PDB file of C-alpha atoms in Angstrom:
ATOM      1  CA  UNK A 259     -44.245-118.691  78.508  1.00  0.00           C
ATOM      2  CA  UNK A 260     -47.696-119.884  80.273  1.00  0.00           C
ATOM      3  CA  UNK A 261     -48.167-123.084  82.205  1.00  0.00           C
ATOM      4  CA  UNK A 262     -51.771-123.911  83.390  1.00  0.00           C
ATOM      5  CA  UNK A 263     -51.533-126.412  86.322  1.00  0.00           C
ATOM      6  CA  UNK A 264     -54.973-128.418  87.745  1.00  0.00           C
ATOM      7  CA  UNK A 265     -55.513-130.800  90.459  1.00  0.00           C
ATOM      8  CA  UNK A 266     -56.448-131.484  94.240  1.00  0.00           C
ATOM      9  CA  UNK A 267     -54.800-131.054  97.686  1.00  0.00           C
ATOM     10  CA  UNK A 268     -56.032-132.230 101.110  1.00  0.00           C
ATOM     11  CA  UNK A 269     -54.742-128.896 104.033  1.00  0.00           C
ATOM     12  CA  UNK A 270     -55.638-130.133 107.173  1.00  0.00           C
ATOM     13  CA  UNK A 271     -58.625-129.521 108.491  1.00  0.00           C
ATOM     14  CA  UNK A 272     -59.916-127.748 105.985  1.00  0.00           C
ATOM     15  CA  UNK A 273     -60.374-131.066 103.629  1.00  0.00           C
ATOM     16  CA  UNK A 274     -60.106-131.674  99.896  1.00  0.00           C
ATOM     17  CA  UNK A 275     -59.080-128.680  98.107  1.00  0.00           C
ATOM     18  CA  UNK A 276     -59.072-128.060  94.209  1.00  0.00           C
ATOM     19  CA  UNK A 277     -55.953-126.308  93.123  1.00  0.00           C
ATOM     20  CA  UNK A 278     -55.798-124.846  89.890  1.00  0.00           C
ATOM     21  CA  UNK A 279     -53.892-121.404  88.348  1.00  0.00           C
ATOM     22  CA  UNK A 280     -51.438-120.353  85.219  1.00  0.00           C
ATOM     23  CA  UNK A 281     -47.962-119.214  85.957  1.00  0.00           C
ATOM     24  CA  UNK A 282     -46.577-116.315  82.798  1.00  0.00           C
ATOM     25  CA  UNK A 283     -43.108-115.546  82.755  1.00  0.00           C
ATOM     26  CA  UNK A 284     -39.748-115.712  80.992  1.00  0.00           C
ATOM     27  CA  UNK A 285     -36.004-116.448  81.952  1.00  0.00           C
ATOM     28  CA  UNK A 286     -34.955-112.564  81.830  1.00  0.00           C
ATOM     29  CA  UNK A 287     -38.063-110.945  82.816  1.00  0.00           C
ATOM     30  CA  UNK A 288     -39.219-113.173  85.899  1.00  0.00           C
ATOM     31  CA  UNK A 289     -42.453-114.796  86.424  1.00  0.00           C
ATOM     32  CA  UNK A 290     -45.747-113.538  87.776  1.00  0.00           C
ATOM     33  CA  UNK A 291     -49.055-116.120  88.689  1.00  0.00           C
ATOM     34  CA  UNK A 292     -52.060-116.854  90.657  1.00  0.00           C
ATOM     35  CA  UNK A 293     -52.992-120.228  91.763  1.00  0.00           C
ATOM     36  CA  UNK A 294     -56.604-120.473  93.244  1.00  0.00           C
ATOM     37  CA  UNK A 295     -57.577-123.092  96.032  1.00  0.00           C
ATOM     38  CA  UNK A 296     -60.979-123.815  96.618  1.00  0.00           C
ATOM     39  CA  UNK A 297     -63.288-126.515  98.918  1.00  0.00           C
ATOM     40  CA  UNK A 298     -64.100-129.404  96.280  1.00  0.00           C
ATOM     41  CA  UNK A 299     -67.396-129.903  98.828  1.00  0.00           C
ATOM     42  CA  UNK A 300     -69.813-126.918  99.521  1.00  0.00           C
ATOM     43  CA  UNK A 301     -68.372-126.396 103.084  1.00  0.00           C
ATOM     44  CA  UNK A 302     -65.280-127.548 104.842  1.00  0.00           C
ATOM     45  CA  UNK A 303     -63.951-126.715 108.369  1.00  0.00           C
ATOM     46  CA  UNK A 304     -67.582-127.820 109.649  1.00  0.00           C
ATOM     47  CA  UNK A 305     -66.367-130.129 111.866  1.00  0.00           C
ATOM     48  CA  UNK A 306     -64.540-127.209 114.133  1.00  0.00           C
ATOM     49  CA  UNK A 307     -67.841-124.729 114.252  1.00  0.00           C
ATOM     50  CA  UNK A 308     -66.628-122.586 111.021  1.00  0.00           C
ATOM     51  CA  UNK A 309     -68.253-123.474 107.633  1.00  0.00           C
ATOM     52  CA  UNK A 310     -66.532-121.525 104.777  1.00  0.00           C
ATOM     53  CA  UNK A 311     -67.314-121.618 101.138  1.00  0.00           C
ATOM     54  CA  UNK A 312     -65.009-119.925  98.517  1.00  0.00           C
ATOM     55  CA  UNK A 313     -61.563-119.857  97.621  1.00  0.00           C
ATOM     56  CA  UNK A 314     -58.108-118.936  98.306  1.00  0.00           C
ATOM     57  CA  UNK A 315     -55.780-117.449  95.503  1.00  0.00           C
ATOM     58  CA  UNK A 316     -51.950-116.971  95.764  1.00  0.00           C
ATOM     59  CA  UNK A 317     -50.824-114.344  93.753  1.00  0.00           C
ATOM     60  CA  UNK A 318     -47.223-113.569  92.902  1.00  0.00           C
ATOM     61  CA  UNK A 319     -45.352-111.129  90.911  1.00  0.00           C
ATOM     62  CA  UNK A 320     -41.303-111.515  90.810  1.00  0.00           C
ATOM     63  CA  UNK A 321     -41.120-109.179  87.558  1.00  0.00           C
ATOM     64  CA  UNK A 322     -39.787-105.279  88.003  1.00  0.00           C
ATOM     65  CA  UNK A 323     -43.298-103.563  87.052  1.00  0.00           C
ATOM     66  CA  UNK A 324     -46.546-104.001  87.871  1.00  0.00           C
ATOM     67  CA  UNK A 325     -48.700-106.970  86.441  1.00  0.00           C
ATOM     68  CA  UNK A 326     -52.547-107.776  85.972  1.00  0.00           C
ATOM     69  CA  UNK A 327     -53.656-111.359  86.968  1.00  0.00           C
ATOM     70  CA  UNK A 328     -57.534-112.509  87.111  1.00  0.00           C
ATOM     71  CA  UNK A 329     -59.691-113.187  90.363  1.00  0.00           C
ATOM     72  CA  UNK A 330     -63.283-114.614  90.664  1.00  0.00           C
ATOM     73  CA  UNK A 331     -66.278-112.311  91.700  1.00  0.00           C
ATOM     74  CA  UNK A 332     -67.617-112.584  94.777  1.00  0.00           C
ATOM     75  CA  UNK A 333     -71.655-111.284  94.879  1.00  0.00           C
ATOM     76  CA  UNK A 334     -73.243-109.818  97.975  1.00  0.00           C
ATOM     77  CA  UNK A 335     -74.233-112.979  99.435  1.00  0.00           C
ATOM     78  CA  UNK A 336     -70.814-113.939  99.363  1.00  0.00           C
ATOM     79  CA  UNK A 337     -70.694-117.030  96.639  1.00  0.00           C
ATOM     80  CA  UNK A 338     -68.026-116.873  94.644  1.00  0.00           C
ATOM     81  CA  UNK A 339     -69.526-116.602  90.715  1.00  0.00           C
ATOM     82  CA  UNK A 340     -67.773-117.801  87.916  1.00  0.00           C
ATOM     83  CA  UNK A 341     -67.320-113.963  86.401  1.00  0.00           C
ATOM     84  CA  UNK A 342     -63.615-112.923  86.459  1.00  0.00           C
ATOM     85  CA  UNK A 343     -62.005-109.179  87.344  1.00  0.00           C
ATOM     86  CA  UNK A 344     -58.478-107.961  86.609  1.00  0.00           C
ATOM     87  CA  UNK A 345     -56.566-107.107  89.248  1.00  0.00           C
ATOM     88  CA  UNK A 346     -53.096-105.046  89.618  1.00  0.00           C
ATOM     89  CA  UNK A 347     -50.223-106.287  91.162  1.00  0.00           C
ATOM     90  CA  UNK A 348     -46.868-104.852  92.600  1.00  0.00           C
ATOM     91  CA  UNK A 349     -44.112-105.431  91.178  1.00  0.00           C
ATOM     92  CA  UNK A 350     -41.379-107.966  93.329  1.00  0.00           C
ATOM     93  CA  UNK A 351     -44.826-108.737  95.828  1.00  0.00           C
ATOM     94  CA  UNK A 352     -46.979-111.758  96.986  1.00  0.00           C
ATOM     95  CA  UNK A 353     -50.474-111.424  98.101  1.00  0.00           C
ATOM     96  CA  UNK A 354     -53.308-114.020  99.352  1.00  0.00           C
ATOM     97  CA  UNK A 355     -56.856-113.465  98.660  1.00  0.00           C
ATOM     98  CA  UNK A 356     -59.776-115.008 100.256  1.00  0.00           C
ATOM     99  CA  UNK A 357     -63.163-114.756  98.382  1.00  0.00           C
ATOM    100  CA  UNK A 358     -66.104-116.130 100.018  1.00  0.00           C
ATOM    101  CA  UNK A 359     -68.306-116.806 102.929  1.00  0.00           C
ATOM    102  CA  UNK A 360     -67.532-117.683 106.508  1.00  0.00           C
ATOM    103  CA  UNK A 361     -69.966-118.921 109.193  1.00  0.00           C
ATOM    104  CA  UNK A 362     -69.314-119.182 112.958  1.00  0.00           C
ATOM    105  CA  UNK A 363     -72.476-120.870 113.959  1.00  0.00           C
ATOM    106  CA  UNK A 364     -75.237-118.468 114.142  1.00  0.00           C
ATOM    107  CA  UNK A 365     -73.135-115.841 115.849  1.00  0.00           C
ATOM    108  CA  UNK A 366     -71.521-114.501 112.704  1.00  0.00           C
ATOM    109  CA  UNK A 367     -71.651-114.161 109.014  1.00  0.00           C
ATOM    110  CA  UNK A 368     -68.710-112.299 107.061  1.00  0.00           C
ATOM    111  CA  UNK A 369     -69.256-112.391 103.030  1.00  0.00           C
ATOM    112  CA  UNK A 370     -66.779-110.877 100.620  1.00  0.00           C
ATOM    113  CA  UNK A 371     -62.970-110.334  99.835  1.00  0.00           C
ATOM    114  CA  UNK A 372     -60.004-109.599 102.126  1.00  0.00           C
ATOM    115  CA  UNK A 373     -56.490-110.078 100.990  1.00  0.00           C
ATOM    116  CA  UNK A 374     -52.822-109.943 102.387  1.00  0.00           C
ATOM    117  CA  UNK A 375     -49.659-108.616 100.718  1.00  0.00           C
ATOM    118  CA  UNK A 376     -46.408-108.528 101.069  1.00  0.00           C
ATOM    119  CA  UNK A 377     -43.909-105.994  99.284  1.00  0.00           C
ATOM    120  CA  UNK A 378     -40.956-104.247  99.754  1.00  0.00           C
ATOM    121  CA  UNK A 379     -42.651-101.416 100.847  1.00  0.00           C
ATOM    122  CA  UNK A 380     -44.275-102.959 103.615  1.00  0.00           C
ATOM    123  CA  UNK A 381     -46.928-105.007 104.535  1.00  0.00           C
ATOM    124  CA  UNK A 382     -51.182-104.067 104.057  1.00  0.00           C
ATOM    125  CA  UNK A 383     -53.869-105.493 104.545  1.00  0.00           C
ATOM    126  CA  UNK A 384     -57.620-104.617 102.145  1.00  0.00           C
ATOM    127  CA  UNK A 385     -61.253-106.029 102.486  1.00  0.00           C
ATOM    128  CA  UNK A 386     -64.630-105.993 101.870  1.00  0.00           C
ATOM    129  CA  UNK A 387     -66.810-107.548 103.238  1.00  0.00           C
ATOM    130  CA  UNK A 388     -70.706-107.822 104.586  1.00  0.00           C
ATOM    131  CA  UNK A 389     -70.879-109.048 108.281  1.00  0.00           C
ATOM    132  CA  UNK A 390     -73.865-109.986 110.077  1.00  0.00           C
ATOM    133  CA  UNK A 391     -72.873-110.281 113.703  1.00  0.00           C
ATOM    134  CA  UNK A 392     -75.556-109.998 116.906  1.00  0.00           C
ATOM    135  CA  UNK A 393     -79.001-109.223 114.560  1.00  0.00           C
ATOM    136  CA  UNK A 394     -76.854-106.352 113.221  1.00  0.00           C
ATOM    137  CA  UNK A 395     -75.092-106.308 109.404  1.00  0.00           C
ATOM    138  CA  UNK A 396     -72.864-103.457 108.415  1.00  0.00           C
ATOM    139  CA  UNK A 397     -70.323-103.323 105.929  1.00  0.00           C
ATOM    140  CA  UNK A 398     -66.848-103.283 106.311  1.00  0.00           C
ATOM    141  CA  UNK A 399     -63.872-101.791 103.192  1.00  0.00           C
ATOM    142  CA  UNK A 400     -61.137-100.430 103.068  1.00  0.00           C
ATOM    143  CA  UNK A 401     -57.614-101.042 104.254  1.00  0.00           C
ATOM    144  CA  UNK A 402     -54.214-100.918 106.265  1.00  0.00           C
ATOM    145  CA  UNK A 403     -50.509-100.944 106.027  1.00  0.00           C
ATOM    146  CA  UNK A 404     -47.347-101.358 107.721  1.00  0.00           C
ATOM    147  CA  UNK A 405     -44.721 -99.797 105.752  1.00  0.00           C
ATOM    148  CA  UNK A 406     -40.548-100.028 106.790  1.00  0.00           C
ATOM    149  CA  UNK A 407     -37.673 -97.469 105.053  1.00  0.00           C
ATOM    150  CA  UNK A 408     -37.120 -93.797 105.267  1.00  0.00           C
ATOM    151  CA  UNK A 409     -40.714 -92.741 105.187  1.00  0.00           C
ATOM    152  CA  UNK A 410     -42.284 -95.441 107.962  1.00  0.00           C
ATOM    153  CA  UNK A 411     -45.201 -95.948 109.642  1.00  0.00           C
ATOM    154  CA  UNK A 412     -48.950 -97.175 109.577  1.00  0.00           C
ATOM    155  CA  UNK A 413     -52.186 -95.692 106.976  1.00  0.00           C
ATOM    156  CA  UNK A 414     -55.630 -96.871 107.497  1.00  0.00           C
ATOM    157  CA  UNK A 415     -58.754 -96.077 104.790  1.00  0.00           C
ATOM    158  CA  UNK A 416     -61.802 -98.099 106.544  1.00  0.00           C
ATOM    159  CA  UNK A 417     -65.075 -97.442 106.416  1.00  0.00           C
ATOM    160  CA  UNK A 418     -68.153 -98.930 108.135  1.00  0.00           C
ATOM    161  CA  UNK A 419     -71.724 -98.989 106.692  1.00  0.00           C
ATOM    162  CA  UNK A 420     -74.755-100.433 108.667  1.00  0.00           C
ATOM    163  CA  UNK A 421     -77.081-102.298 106.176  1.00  0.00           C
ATOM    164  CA  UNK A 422     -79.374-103.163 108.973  1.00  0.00           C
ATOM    165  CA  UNK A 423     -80.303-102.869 112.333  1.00  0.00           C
ATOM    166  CA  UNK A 424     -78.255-100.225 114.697  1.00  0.00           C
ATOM    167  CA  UNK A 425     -74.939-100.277 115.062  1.00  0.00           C
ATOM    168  CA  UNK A 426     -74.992 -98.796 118.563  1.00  0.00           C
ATOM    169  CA  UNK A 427     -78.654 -99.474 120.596  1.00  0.00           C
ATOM    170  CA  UNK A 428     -79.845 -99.032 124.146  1.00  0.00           C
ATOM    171  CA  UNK A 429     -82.658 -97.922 126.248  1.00  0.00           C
ATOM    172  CA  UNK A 430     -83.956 -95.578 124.263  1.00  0.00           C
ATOM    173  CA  UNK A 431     -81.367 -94.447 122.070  1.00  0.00           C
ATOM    174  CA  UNK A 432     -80.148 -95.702 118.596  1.00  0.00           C
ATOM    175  CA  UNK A 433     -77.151 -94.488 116.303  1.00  0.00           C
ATOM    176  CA  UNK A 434     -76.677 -95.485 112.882  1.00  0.00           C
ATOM    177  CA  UNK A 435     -75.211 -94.625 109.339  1.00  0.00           C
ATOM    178  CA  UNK A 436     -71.414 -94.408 107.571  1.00  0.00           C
ATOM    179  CA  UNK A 437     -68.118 -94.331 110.213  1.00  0.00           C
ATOM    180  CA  UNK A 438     -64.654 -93.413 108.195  1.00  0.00           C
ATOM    181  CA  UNK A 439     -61.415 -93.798 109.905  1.00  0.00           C
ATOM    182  CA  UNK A 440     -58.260 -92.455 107.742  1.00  0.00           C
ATOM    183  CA  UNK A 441     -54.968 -91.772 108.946  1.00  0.00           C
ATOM    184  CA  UNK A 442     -51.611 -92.119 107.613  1.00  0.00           C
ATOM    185  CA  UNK A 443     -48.459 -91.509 109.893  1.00  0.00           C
ATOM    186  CA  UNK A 444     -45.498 -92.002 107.257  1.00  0.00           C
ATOM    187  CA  UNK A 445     -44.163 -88.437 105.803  1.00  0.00           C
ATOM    188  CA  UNK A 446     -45.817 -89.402 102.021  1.00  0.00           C
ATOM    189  CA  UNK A 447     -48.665 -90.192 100.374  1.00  0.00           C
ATOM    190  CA  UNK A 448     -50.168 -93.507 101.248  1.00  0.00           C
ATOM    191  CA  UNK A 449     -52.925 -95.616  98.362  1.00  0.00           C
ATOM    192  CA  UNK A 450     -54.972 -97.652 100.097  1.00  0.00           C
ATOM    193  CA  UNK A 451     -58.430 -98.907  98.752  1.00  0.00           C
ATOM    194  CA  UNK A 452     -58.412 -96.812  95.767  1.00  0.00           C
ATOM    195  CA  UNK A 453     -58.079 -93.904  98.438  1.00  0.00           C
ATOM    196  CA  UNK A 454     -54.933 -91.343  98.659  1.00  0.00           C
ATOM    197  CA  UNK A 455     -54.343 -90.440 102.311  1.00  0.00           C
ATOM    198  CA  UNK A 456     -52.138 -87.366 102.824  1.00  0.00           C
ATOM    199  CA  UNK A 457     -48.819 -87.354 104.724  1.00  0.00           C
ATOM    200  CA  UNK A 458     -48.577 -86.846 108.176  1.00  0.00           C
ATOM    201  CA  UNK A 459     -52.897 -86.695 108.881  1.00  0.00           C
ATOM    202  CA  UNK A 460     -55.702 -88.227 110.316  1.00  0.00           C
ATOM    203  CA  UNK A 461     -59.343 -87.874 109.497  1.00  0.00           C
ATOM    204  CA  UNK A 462     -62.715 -89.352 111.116  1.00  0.00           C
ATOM    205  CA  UNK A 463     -66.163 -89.184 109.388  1.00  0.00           C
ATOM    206  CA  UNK A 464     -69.488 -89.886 110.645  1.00  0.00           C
ATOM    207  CA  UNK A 465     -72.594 -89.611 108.866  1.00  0.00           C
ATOM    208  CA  UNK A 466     -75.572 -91.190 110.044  1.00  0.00           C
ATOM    209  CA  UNK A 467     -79.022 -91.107 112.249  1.00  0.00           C
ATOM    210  CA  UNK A 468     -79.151 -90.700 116.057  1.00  0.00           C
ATOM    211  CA  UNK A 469     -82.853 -91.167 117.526  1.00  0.00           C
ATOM    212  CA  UNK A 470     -83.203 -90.627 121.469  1.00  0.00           C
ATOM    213  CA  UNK A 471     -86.633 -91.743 122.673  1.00  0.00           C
ATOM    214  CA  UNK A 472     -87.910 -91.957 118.841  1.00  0.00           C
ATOM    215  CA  UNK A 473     -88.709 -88.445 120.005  1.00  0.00           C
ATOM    216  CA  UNK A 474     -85.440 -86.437 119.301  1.00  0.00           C
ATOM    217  CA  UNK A 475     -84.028 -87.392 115.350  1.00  0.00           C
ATOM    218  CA  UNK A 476     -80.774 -85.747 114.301  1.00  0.00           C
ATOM    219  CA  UNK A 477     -79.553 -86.603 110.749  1.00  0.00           C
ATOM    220  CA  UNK A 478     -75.902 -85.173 109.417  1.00  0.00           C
ATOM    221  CA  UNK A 479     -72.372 -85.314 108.851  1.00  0.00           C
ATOM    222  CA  UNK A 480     -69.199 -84.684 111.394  1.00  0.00           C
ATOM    223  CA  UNK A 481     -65.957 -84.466 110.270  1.00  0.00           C
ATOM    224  CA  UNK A 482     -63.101 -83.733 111.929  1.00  0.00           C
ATOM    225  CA  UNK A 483     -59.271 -84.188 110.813  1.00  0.00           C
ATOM    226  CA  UNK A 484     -55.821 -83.057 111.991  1.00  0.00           C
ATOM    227  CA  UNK A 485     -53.102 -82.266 109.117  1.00  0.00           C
ATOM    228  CA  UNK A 486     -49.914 -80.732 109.447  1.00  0.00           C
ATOM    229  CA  UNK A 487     -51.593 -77.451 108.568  1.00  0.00           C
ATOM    230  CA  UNK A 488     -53.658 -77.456 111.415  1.00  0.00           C
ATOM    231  CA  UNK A 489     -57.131 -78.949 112.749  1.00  0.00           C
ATOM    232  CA  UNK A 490     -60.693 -78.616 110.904  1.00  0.00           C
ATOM    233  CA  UNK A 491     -63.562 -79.325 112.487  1.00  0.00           C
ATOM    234  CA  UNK A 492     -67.176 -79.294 110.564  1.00  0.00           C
ATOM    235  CA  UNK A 493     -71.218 -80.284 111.217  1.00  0.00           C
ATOM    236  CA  UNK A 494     -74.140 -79.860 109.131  1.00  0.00           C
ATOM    237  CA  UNK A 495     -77.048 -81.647 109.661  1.00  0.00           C
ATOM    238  CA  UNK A 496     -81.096 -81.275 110.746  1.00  0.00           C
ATOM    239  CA  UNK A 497     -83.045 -81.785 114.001  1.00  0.00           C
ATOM    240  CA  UNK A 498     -86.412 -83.440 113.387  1.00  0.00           C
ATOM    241  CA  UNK A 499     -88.285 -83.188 117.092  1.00  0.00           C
TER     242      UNK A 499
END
């Protein structure tokens, strides 16, 4: 069975809002859906110092396996096109998904995804997302969780790019590139981001620039983790003088 609802909905302050989604489902095997909410105007929330433009989707799946719904694209500069992607869902889960741009005067610019879901594993949390904040813009993916039961605990996958700019900057010194923070405390595997994080382990990344008085350039990796096997530490770079 497949109902397709349309229509509009006023939330608050952030104005007239176009609702519109399908619901699937059947008596015995439980229903799964997503129901999109968008900003009928090119901005709302303007009136409190936040412009956003994109949309919100509600997805739900109260069948026992795992189900594929559709979400808009969102492109780099954060406008939500009219392309569609498949996306997995859990099985017995909710999630909310925010596609779009956000604005906070001229202070701060985040474009892309993030999403929140609920199962009955736990609780996690995944983005992407562009952010232009202080003349800098890096990118931000990845994810977290919260996850109850037997095997409890909290995973992180997030990595930070710098597109432009320097992430870290003073008098004469400048550090840039790729930061990777992974860790997962619960005693099994953890998915996050398309990313499998071993039980029980943490691991840090950095791979990037540092230039000290544009005189001194160093260019490499660092990696260091911790697992329950024991602690590896490793560098490889160049020194450009």
């Amino acid at each position: 069975t497949r109902v397709d609802v349309a229509g509009y909905t006023e939330v608050g302050f952030l104005g007239a809002m176009a609702v519109s989604g399908t619901f699937f489902g059947s008596p015995t095997q439980g229903v799964f859906a997503a129901l999109q909410m968008g900003a009928s105007s090119a901005e709302s929330m303007s009136a409190v110092g936040v412009t956003f433009r994109g949309r919100f989707q509600l997805e739900l799946n109260l069948t026992s396996s795992a189900q594929t719904i559709q979400r808009f694209e969102v492109d780099a500069d954060g406008n939500v096109t009219a392309n569609q992607i498949g996306v997995s869902i859990a099985a017995y889960s909710a999630r909310v998904a925010v596609s779009g741009r956000v604005e906070v005067g001229d202070l701060m610019a985040l474009r892309g995804y993030a999403s929140l879901a609920v199962s009955a594993s736990g609780i996690t949390v995944e983005l992407d997302a562009n952010v232009s904040l202080l003349g800098s813009s890096f990118r931000v993916q990845g994810g977290a969780g919260l996850y109850a039961g037997t095997n409890g605990g909290i995973a992180m996958n997030l990595t930070m790019t710098l597109n432009s700019g320097s992430l870290i900057s003073g008098i004469g010194f400048e550090l840039s590139g790729t930061y990777q923070l992974r860790v997962n405390s619960t005693s099994v595997e953890r998915t996050l981001a398309g990313v499998v994080l071993p039980a029980l382990s943490v691991g840090i990344r950095v791979a990037g620039q540092m230039s000290i008085l544009s005189v001194l350039d160093i260019t490499g990796t660092v990696d260091i983790a911790f697992k329950t096997s024991g602690f590896e530490f490793s560098i490889a770079g160049t020194v450009a003088v």
